[in-house]
Short mmCIF file of C-alpha atoms in Angstrom, two decimals:
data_model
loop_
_atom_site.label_atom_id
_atom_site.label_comp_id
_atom_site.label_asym_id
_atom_site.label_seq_id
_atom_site.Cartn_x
_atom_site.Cartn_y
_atom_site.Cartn_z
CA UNK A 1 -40.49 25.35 1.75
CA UNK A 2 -37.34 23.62 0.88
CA UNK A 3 -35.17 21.13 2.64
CA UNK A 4 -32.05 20.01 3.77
CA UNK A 5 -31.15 16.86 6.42
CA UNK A 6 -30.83 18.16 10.04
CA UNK A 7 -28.00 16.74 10.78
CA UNK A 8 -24.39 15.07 9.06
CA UNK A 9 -24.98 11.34 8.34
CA UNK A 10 -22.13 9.08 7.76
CA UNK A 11 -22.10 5.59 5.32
CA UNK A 12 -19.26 3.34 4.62
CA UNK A 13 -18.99 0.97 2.40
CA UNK A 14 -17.79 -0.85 -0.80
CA UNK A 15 -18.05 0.70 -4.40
CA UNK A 16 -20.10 -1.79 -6.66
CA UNK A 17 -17.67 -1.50 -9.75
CA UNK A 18 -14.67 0.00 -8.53
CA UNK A 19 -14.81 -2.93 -5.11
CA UNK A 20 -12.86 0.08 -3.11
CA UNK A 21 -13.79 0.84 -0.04
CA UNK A 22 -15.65 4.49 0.78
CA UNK A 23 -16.64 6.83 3.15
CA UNK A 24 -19.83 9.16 2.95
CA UNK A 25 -21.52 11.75 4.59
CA UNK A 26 -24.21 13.80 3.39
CA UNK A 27 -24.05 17.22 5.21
CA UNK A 28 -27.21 19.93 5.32
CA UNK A 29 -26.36 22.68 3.04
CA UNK A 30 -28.41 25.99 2.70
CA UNK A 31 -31.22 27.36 0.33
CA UNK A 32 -31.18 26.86 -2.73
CA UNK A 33 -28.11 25.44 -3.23
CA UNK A 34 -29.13 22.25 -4.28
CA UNK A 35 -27.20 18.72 -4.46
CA UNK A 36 -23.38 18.89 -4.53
CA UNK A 37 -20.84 16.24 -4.21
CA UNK A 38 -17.45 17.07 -3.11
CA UNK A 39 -14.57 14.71 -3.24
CA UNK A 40 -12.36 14.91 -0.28
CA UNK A 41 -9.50 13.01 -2.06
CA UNK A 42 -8.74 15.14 -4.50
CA UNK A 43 -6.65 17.86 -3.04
CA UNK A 44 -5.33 19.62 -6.10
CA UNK A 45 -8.31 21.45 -8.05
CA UNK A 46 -11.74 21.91 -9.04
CA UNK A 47 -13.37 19.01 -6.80
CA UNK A 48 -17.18 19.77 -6.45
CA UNK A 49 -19.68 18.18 -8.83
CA UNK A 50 -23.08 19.24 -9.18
CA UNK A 51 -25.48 16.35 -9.46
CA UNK A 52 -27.27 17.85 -12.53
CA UNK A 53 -28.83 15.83 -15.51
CA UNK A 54 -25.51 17.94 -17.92
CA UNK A 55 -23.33 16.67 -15.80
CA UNK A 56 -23.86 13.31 -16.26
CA UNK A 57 -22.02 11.17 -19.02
CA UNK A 58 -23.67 8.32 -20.93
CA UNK A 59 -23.62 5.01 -18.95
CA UNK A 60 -25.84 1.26 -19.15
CA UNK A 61 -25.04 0.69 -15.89
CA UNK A 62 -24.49 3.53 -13.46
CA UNK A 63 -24.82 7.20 -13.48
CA UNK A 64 -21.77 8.63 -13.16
CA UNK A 65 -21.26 12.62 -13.20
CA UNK A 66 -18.53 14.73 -13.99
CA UNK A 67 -17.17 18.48 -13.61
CA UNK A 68 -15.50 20.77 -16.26
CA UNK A 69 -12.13 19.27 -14.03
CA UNK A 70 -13.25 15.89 -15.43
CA UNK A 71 -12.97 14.90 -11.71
CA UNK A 72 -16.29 11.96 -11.24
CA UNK A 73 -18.23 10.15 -9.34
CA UNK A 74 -20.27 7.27 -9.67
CA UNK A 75 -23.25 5.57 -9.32
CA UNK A 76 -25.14 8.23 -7.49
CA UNK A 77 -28.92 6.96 -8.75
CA UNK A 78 -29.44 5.21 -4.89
CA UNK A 79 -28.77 7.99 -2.78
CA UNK A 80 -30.35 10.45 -5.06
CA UNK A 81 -33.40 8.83 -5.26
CA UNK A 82 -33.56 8.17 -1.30
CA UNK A 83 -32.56 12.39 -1.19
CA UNK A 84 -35.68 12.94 -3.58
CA UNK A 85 -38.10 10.12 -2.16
CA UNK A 86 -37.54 11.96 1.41
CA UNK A 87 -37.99 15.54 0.18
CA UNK A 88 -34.77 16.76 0.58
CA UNK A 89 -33.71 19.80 -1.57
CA UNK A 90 -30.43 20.73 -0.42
CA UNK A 91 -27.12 18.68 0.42
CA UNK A 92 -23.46 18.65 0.67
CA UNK A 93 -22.43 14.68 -0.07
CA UNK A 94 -18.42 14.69 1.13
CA UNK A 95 -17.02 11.42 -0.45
CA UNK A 96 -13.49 9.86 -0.51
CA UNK A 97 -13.23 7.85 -3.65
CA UNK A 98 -14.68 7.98 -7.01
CA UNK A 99 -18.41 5.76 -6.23
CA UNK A 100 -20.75 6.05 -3.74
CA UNK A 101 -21.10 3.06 -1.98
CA UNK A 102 -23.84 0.37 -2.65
CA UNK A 103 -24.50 -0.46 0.74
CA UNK A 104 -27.02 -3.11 0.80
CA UNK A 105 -27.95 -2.55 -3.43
CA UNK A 106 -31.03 -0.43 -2.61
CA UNK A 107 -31.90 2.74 -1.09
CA UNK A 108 -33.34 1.87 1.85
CA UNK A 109 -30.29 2.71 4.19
CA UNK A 110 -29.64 5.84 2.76
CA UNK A 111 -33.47 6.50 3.67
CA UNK A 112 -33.39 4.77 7.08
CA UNK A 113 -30.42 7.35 7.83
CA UNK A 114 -32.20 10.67 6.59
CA UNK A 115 -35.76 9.84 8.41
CA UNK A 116 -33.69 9.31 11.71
CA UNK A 117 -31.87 12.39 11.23
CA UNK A 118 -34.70 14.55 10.46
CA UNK A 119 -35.20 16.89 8.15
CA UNK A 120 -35.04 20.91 8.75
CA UNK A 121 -37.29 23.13 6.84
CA UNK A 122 -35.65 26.24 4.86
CA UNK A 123 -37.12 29.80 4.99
CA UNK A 124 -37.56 29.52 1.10
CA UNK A 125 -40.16 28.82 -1.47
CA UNK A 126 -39.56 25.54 -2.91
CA UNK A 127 -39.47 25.53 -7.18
CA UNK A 128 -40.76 22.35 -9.48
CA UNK A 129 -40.51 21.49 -13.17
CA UNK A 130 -43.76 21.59 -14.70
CA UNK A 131 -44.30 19.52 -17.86
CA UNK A 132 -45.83 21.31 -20.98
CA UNK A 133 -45.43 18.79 -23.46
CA UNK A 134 -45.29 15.28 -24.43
CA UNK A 135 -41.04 14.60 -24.39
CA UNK A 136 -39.84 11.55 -25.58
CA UNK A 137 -36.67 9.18 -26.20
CA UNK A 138 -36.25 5.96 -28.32
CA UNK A 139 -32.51 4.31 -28.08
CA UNK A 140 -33.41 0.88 -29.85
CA UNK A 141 -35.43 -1.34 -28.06
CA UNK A 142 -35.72 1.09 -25.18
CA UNK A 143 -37.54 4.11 -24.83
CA UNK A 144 -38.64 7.16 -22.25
CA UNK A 145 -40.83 9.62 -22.12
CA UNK A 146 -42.56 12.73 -19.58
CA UNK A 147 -46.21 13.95 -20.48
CA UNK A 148 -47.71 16.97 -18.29
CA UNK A 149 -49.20 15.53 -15.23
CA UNK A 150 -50.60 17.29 -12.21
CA UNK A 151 -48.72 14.55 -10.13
CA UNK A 152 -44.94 12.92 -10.41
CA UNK A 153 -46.05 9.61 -11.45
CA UNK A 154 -43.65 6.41 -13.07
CA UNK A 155 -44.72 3.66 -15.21
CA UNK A 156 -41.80 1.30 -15.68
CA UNK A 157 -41.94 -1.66 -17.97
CA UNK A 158 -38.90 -4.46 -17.97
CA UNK A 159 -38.61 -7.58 -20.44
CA UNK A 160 -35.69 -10.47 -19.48
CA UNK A 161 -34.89 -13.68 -20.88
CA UNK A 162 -34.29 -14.99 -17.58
CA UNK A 163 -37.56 -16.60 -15.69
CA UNK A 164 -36.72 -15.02 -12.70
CA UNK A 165 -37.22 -11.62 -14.19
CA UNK A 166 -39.15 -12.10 -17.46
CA UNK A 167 -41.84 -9.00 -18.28
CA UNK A 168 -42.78 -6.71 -15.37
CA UNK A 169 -44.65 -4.30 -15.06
CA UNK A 170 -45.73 -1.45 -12.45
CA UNK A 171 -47.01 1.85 -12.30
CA UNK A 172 -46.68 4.36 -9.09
CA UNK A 173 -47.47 7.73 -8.28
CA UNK A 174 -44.88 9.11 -6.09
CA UNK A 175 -46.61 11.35 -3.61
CA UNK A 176 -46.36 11.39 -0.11
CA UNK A 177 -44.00 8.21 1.07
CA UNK A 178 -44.79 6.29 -2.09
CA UNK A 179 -41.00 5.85 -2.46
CA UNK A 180 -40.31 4.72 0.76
CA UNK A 181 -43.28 2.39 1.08
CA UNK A 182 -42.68 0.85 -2.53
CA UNK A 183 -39.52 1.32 -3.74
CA UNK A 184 -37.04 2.38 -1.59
CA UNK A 185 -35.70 -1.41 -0.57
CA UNK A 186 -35.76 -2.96 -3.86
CA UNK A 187 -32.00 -3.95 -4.96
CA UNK A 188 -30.23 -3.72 -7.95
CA UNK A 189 -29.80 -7.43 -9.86
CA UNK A 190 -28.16 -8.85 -12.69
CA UNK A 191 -27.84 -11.93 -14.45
CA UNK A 192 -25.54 -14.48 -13.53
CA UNK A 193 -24.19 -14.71 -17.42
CA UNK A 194 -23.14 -11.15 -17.35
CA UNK A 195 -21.05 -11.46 -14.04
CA UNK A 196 -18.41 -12.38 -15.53
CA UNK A 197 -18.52 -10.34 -18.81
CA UNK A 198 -18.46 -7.39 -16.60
CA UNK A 199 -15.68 -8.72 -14.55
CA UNK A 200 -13.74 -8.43 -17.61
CA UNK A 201 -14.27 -4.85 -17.89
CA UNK A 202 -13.56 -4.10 -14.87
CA UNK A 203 -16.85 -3.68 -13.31
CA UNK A 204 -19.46 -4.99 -10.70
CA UNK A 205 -15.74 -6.25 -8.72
CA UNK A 206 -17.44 -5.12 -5.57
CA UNK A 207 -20.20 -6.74 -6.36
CA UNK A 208 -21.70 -10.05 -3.99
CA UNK A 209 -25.29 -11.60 -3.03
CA UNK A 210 -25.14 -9.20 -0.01
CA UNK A 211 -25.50 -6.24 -2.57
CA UNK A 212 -27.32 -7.40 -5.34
CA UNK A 213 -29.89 -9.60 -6.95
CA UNK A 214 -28.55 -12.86 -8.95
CA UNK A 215 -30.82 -14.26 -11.22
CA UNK A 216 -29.52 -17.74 -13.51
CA UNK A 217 -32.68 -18.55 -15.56
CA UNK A 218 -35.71 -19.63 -13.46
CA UNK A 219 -33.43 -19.48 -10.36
CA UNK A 220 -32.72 -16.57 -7.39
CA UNK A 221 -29.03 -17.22 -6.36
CA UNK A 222 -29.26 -15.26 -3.26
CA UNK A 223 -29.78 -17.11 0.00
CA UNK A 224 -32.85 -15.06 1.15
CA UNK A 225 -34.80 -14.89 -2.25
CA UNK A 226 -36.44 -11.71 -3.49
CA UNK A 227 -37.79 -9.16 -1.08
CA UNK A 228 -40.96 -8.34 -3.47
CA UNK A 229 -41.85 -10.86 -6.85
CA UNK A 230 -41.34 -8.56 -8.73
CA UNK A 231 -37.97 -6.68 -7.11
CA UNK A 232 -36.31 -5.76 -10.56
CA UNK A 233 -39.03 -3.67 -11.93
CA UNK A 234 -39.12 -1.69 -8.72
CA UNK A 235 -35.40 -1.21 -8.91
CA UNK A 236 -35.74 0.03 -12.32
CA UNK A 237 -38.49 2.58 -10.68
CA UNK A 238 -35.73 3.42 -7.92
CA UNK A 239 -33.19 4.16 -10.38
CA UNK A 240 -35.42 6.36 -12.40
CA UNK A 241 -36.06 8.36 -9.45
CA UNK A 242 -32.85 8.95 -8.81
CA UNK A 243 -31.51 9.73 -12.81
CA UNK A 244 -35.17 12.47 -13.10
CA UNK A 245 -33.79 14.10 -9.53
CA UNK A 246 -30.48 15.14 -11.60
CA UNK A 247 -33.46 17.79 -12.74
CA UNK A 248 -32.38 19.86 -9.92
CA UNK A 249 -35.92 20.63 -8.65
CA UNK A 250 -39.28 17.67 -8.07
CA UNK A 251 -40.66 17.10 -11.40
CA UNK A 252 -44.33 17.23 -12.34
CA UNK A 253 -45.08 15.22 -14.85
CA UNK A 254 -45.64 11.33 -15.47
CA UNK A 255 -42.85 9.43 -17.21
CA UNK A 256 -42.81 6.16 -18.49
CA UNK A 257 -39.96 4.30 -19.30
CA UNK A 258 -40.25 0.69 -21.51
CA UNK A 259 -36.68 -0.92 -21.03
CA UNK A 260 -35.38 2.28 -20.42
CA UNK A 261 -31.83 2.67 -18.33
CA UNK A 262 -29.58 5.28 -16.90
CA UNK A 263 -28.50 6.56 -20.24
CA UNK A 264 -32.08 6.46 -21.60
CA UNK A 265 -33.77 8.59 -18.35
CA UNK A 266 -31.02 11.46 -19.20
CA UNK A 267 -31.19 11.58 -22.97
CA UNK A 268 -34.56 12.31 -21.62
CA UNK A 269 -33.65 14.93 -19.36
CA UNK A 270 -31.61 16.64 -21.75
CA UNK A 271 -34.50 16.47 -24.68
CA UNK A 272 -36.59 18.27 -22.07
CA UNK A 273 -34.40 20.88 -21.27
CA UNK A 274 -32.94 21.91 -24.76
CA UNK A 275 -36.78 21.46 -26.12
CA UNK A 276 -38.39 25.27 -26.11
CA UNK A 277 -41.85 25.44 -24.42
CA UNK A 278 -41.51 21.38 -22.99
CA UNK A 279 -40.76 22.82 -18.75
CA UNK A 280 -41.15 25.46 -16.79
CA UNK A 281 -39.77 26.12 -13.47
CA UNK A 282 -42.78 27.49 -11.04
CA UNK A 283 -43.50 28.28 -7.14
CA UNK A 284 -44.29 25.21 -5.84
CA UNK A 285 -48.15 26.13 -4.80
CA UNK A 286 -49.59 24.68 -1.58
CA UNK A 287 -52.27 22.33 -3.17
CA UNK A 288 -48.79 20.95 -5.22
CA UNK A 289 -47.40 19.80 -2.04
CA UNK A 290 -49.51 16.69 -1.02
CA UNK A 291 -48.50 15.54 -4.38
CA UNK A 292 -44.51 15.75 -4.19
CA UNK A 293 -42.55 12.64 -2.71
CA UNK A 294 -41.26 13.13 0.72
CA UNK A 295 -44.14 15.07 1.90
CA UNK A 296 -45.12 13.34 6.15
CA UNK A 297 -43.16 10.10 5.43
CA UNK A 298 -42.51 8.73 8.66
CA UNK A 299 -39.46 5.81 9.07
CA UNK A 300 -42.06 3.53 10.65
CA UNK A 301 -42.64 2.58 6.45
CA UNK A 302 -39.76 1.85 5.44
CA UNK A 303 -40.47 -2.08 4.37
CA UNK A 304 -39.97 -4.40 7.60
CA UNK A 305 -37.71 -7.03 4.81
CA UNK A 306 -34.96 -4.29 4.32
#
């Protein structure tokens, strides 16, 4: 059966990039209607946006969708992986400014909310995206791919100059409360030399050592260190559960993504969609449930360090 939260939970906080402050609230919504956001600050128009892969526009370092309105909002990879890594199908996200905030940099509040809340089961069959055929990407030096897979399984490989960082590497199938056990705490990072390049642009202005991972060469700036070795890579694994959950539905199928980003996971998405014969949409069978993230997590494993 599908999902939706049991109950409206409420976030505030400060927008990575934009550095305004924001309030959320992720509301249950009913079958099949999928994930929505609505921004409550635009009075005058179209102001829904449905968090689907053709909604989203090109962008290294967020995802940020947009409606036919060209009203946006931003960097919506965190809470859409913590939606799909809980099993939750269905939800109304109300949200007063143009980026959802980055809280603590990872999921895991997002997650700590929605298992405390609950979750209420909908009187519908659930559907899922079954891989066909091999789908991939190349964008230079990065590339992405899906193969058919009887489980939703990531391999994510990373490669940084920095020491701190440096080549990672780590495979994961996401059944069950994989995400929550594994990923679901790991923050976002970047390098101290492109603080202030971003700065420039406009970005990261919300940005601190409260919300993200610092790395300067061999060195951790952040007071507290890393909460796993090898944090980045499982970031990159976060935020690639969140892009693939722009599908619409839980995908079945095992991607792999070799320096890939946000921009990289959703020229995916859209090469698997426009591709005839590479996905199906099916009844999720019962023996297909065990496998799908979400299914019996409890909050008790969400990592004691977040």
């Amino acid at each position: 059966m599908q999902n939706t939260v049991n109950s409206i939970l409420r976030f505030r906080g400060t927008g990575l990039h934009s550095g305004r402050s924001i309030s959320m609230e992720i509301r249950p919504a009913s079958a099949n209607f999928g994930i929505w956001f609505r921004r409550r600050d635009i009075l005058i128009g179209d102001a829904m946006i449905p968090a689907r892969w053709d909604m989203a526009e090109q962008s290294p370092l967020c995802t940020r969708i947009v409606n036919h309105a060209g009203v946006s909002v931003s960097t919506i990879e965190h809470v859409m992986a913590a939606l799909a890594g809980c099993g939750v199908h269905n939800a109304l996200i109300e949200i007063d400014g143009p980026e959802v905030p980055i809280l603590d940099g990872s999921s895991a509040e997002f997650v700590r909310a929605i298992l405390a809340g609950g979750l209420q089961s909908i009187h519908a069959p659930l559907h899922v995206f079954e891989v066909l055929r091999p789908i991939e990407v190349v964008r230079g030096d990065a590339r992405a791919s899906l193969v058919p897979s009887k489980r939703f399984h990531i391999d994510f490989e990373i490669d940084f100059d920095d020491a701190a960082i440096g080549v990672q590497r780590k495979a994961l199938t996401l059944s069950n409360g994989t995400f929550v056990r594994e990923l679901c705490d790991s923050r976002t990072f970047c390098r101290k030399a492109d603080v202030e390049s971003m700065h420039a642009q406009g970005l990261a202005l919300g940005g601190t050592l409260e919300n993200a991972v610092v790395v300067d060469g061999a060195s951790v700036l952040n007071p507290g260190g890393l909460r796993h070795t090898d944090e980045a890579v499982r970031h990159k694994m976060l935020d690639a559960v969140g892009d693939l959950a722009l599908a619409g539905a839980p995908i079945m199928g095992a991607y792999t993504g070799i320096r890939a980003g946000h921009a990289t996971t959703n020229a995916l998405l859209r090469a698997l969609f426009t591709t005839p014969g590479a996905v199906r949409l099916i009844e999720c069978a019962p023996e297909m449930l065990a496998h799908l993230p979400g299914r019996g997590v409890h909050a008790s494993e969400i990592p004691a360090v977040a």
